Tab-separated table of C-alpha atoms in Angstrom:
chain	number	residue	atom	x	y	z
A	1	UNK	CA	89.857	102.467	99.176
A	2	UNK	CA	86.302	101.453	98.302
A	3	UNK	CA	83.753	101.569	101.087
A	4	UNK	CA	81.213	99.031	102.211
A	5	UNK	CA	78.668	98.198	99.557
A	6	UNK	CA	75.223	96.754	100.116
A	7	UNK	CA	72.799	95.386	97.569
A	8	UNK	CA	70.045	95.922	96.859
A	9	UNK	CA	69.493	99.443	98.236
A	10	UNK	CA	65.723	99.130	98.271
A	11	UNK	CA	63.463	96.118	98.438
A	12	UNK	CA	59.714	95.592	98.679
A	13	UNK	CA	58.473	92.166	99.722
A	14	UNK	CA	55.200	90.614	100.724
A	15	UNK	CA	54.501	89.115	104.125
A	16	UNK	CA	55.511	85.451	104.189
A	17	UNK	CA	58.217	85.764	101.548
A	18	UNK	CA	61.925	85.475	102.218
A	19	UNK	CA	64.714	87.894	101.356
A	20	UNK	CA	68.503	87.832	100.990
A	21	UNK	CA	70.636	90.915	101.449
A	22	UNK	CA	74.270	91.195	100.429
A	23	UNK	CA	77.231	93.087	101.883
A	24	UNK	CA	80.764	93.530	100.533
A	25	UNK	CA	83.167	94.791	103.214
A	26	UNK	CA	86.157	97.054	102.840
A	27	UNK	CA	89.098	95.206	101.364
A	28	UNK	CA	91.166	93.637	104.136
A	29	UNK	CA	88.353	93.682	106.698
A	30	UNK	CA	87.476	90.245	107.983
A	31	UNK	CA	84.605	91.128	110.285
A	32	UNK	CA	81.098	91.872	109.077
A	33	UNK	CA	78.264	92.851	111.410
A	34	UNK	CA	74.617	93.308	110.608
A	35	UNK	CA	72.223	95.726	112.295
A	36	UNK	CA	68.537	96.454	111.993
A	37	UNK	CA	67.507	100.105	112.305
A	38	UNK	CA	63.923	101.155	112.999
A	39	UNK	CA	62.534	104.480	114.247
A	40	UNK	CA	61.230	102.883	117.419
A	41	UNK	CA	64.162	100.691	118.425
A	42	UNK	CA	67.116	102.393	116.806
A	43	UNK	CA	70.046	100.238	115.722
A	44	UNK	CA	69.949	96.705	117.017
A	45	UNK	CA	72.685	94.143	116.567
A	46	UNK	CA	71.775	91.068	114.539
A	47	UNK	CA	75.010	89.075	114.232
A	48	UNK	CA	78.703	89.290	113.510
A	49	UNK	CA	80.902	87.110	111.337
A	50	UNK	CA	84.654	86.802	111.288
A	51	UNK	CA	86.496	84.505	108.884
A	52	UNK	CA	83.255	82.714	107.946
A	53	UNK	CA	82.337	82.014	111.599
A	54	UNK	CA	79.466	83.589	113.485
A	55	UNK	CA	80.965	84.904	116.710
A	56	UNK	CA	78.011	86.708	118.209
A	57	UNK	CA	74.261	86.844	117.710
A	58	UNK	CA	71.736	89.394	118.880
A	59	UNK	CA	68.296	88.783	120.277
A	60	UNK	CA	66.418	88.115	117.044
A	61	UNK	CA	64.273	85.113	116.063
A	62	UNK	CA	65.701	82.234	114.067
A	63	UNK	CA	64.077	83.623	110.914
A	64	UNK	CA	67.103	85.895	110.721
A	65	UNK	CA	70.247	84.151	109.558
A	66	UNK	CA	73.465	84.996	107.869
A	67	UNK	CA	76.682	83.688	106.474
A	68	UNK	CA	80.075	84.873	105.389
A	69	UNK	CA	82.089	83.679	102.447
A	70	UNK	CA	85.827	83.114	102.152
A	71	UNK	CA	86.256	86.527	100.485
A	72	UNK	CA	84.582	88.126	103.554
A	73	UNK	CA	81.428	89.042	101.665
A	74	UNK	CA	78.352	88.389	103.735
A	75	UNK	CA	74.692	87.711	103.213
A	76	UNK	CA	71.788	87.838	105.579
A	77	UNK	CA	68.508	86.065	105.043
A	78	UNK	CA	65.110	86.680	106.553
A	79	UNK	CA	62.517	83.983	106.070
A	80	UNK	CA	58.751	84.225	106.483
A	81	UNK	CA	58.770	87.998	106.454
A	82	UNK	CA	56.542	89.899	108.850
A	83	UNK	CA	55.351	93.495	108.644
A	84	UNK	CA	57.571	94.325	111.607
A	85	UNK	CA	60.649	93.343	109.638
A	86	UNK	CA	60.355	96.563	107.635
A	87	UNK	CA	63.545	98.426	108.469
A	88	UNK	CA	66.884	99.686	107.278
A	89	UNK	CA	69.389	96.838	107.385
A	90	UNK	CA	72.933	98.012	107.845
A	91	UNK	CA	76.127	96.128	107.328
A	92	UNK	CA	79.358	97.219	108.992
A	93	UNK	CA	82.852	96.009	108.265
A	94	UNK	CA	85.775	96.065	110.627
A	95	UNK	CA	89.290	94.730	110.818
A	96	UNK	CA	88.404	92.464	113.715
A	97	UNK	CA	84.950	93.401	115.026
A	98	UNK	CA	83.958	95.553	117.991
A	99	UNK	CA	85.506	97.270	119.827
A	100	UNK	CA	87.477	98.046	116.697
A	101	UNK	CA	86.054	100.786	114.536
A	102	UNK	CA	83.221	99.786	112.278
A	103	UNK	CA	82.483	101.239	108.870
A	104	UNK	CA	78.913	101.130	107.700
A	105	UNK	CA	77.421	100.652	104.281
A	106	UNK	CA	74.467	102.737	103.072
A	107	UNK	CA	71.985	100.063	104.070
A	108	UNK	CA	69.164	98.167	102.418
A	109	UNK	CA	65.711	99.624	102.973
A	110	UNK	CA	63.309	96.677	103.263
A	111	UNK	CA	59.579	97.275	103.132
A	112	UNK	CA	57.244	94.386	103.887
A	113	UNK	CA	53.632	94.791	102.727
B	1	UNK	CA	66.065	97.645	127.478
B	2	UNK	CA	68.362	100.253	125.956
B	3	UNK	CA	71.884	99.974	127.340
B	4	UNK	CA	72.779	103.457	126.188
B	5	UNK	CA	70.433	106.370	126.774
B	6	UNK	CA	70.930	109.468	124.685
B	7	UNK	CA	69.576	112.905	125.446
B	8	UNK	CA	68.082	114.989	124.180
B	9	UNK	CA	66.209	112.952	121.597
B	10	UNK	CA	65.641	115.978	119.366
B	11	UNK	CA	67.432	119.307	119.174
B	12	UNK	CA	66.661	122.246	116.920
B	13	UNK	CA	69.017	125.215	117.108
B	14	UNK	CA	70.177	128.147	115.068
B	15	UNK	CA	73.508	128.444	113.331
B	16	UNK	CA	76.208	129.663	115.683
B	17	UNK	CA	74.762	128.175	118.872
B	18	UNK	CA	76.574	125.642	121.047
B	19	UNK	CA	75.096	122.311	122.080
B	20	UNK	CA	75.861	119.208	124.092
B	21	UNK	CA	74.545	115.693	123.530
B	22	UNK	CA	74.727	113.102	126.294
B	23	UNK	CA	75.116	109.351	126.237
B	24	UNK	CA	74.597	107.539	129.548
B	25	UNK	CA	74.601	103.975	130.784
B	26	UNK	CA	74.829	101.936	133.939
B	27	UNK	CA	77.238	99.587	132.176
B	28	UNK	CA	80.966	99.926	131.741
B	29	UNK	CA	82.282	100.045	128.197
B	30	UNK	CA	85.728	99.170	126.932
B	31	UNK	CA	85.310	101.842	124.281
B	32	UNK	CA	82.695	104.205	123.012
B	33	UNK	CA	82.163	105.541	119.524
B	34	UNK	CA	80.196	108.447	118.099
B	35	UNK	CA	78.623	108.320	114.662
B	36	UNK	CA	76.684	110.756	112.529
B	37	UNK	CA	74.021	109.494	110.166
B	38	UNK	CA	72.330	111.433	107.414
B	39	UNK	CA	68.995	110.412	105.862
B	40	UNK	CA	69.284	107.461	103.517
B	41	UNK	CA	72.855	106.718	104.516
B	42	UNK	CA	74.687	104.523	106.982
B	43	UNK	CA	76.302	105.951	110.130
B	44	UNK	CA	79.734	107.516	109.669
B	45	UNK	CA	82.266	107.124	112.452
B	46	UNK	CA	83.343	110.411	114.057
B	47	UNK	CA	85.518	109.296	116.944
B	48	UNK	CA	86.420	106.447	119.283
B	49	UNK	CA	87.235	107.063	122.942
B	50	UNK	CA	88.887	104.365	124.976
B	51	UNK	CA	90.340	105.756	128.201
B	52	UNK	CA	88.212	106.990	131.101
B	53	UNK	CA	88.354	110.783	131.250
B	54	UNK	CA	89.601	111.018	127.685
B	55	UNK	CA	88.794	114.152	125.711
B	56	UNK	CA	89.100	114.267	121.939
B	57	UNK	CA	88.599	117.240	119.680
B	58	UNK	CA	87.612	117.124	116.030
B	59	UNK	CA	87.486	120.713	114.758
B	60	UNK	CA	84.363	122.173	116.436
B	61	UNK	CA	83.372	118.849	118.025
B	62	UNK	CA	84.601	117.836	121.474
B	63	UNK	CA	84.054	114.312	122.768
B	64	UNK	CA	84.491	113.239	126.363
B	65	UNK	CA	84.480	109.771	127.917
B	66	UNK	CA	83.435	109.606	131.551
B	67	UNK	CA	85.978	108.651	134.200
B	68	UNK	CA	84.066	105.451	134.967
B	69	UNK	CA	83.643	104.665	131.248
B	70	UNK	CA	79.857	104.606	131.626
B	71	UNK	CA	78.978	107.835	129.862
B	72	UNK	CA	80.084	110.221	127.186
B	73	UNK	CA	79.236	113.621	125.787
B	74	UNK	CA	79.541	115.385	122.480
B	75	UNK	CA	79.818	119.167	122.454
B	76	UNK	CA	79.513	121.171	119.253
B	77	UNK	CA	80.718	124.753	119.206
B	78	UNK	CA	79.190	127.269	116.818
B	79	UNK	CA	76.949	124.760	115.068
B	80	UNK	CA	76.554	124.969	111.316
B	81	UNK	CA	73.772	123.665	109.035
B	82	UNK	CA	76.200	120.983	107.840
B	83	UNK	CA	76.142	119.533	111.370
B	84	UNK	CA	72.517	118.502	110.876
B	85	UNK	CA	72.000	114.777	111.266
B	86	UNK	CA	71.399	111.919	113.666
B	87	UNK	CA	74.154	111.540	116.253
B	88	UNK	CA	74.578	108.050	117.633
B	89	UNK	CA	76.717	106.790	120.455
B	90	UNK	CA	77.746	103.151	120.494
B	91	UNK	CA	79.602	101.186	123.116
B	92	UNK	CA	81.482	97.926	123.186
B	93	UNK	CA	81.082	96.102	126.487
B	94	UNK	CA	83.751	93.793	127.745
B	95	UNK	CA	81.223	90.948	127.997
B	96	UNK	CA	79.258	91.589	124.803
B	97	UNK	CA	81.572	89.787	122.452
B	98	UNK	CA	81.910	91.613	119.184
B	99	UNK	CA	78.669	93.597	119.240
B	100	UNK	CA	78.192	97.324	119.466
B	101	UNK	CA	75.332	98.592	121.606
B	102	UNK	CA	73.787	101.734	120.158
B	103	UNK	CA	71.806	104.525	121.715
B	104	UNK	CA	68.668	105.612	119.883
B	105	UNK	CA	70.343	108.799	118.772
B	106	UNK	CA	69.941	112.557	118.961
B	107	UNK	CA	68.394	114.165	115.908
B	108	UNK	CA	70.002	117.575	115.401
B	109	UNK	CA	68.662	120.287	113.116
B	110	UNK	CA	70.714	123.440	112.613
B	111	UNK	CA	68.936	126.214	110.767
B	112	UNK	CA	70.686	129.170	109.092
């Protein structure tokens, strides 16, 4: 069974730009969660989608948004990028979301200059 | 505020030594998971513990969930260089919807 895939793996953007990251979950998984990982804060929950509906959102500004498509693939968007948005963005797929087990993709390393 | 506190933050040991990593909280969790993450990769699930007092063994790794479901520990026996990585605990709270709360992790280095 194929794992979680994330594209692109690496991204360099300039402050003020916007970015879209993509995640394809494991086949049959309907829940996709997004996390931001930084050395200082660790992994922080961004949001979770299940069957195209956002069920939970973390404590991030409105510049961070996401969506899920009918095939369970998900995208997250960050508008008006700031230097502090530089991080590893991880996507996790699950049958039904936490507390069920989550399987992570390799992440997208975003660098904002 | 970090819901889950992990200790120690860093650990450097020699091959063959034993170690224990702790994950503590003042909150109650419906389940707790342990992950290992290697550089440039996403976390990989090691185990899920659900019942207070539960002990699970995975080869040389022993995981324990506290009786009150507020804390957990990971014990590694006879560590090997392949155990090197970032160990993360993550908990699902009853009132946190579908989000996992992560600790900041314990970075383990095992040298030959």
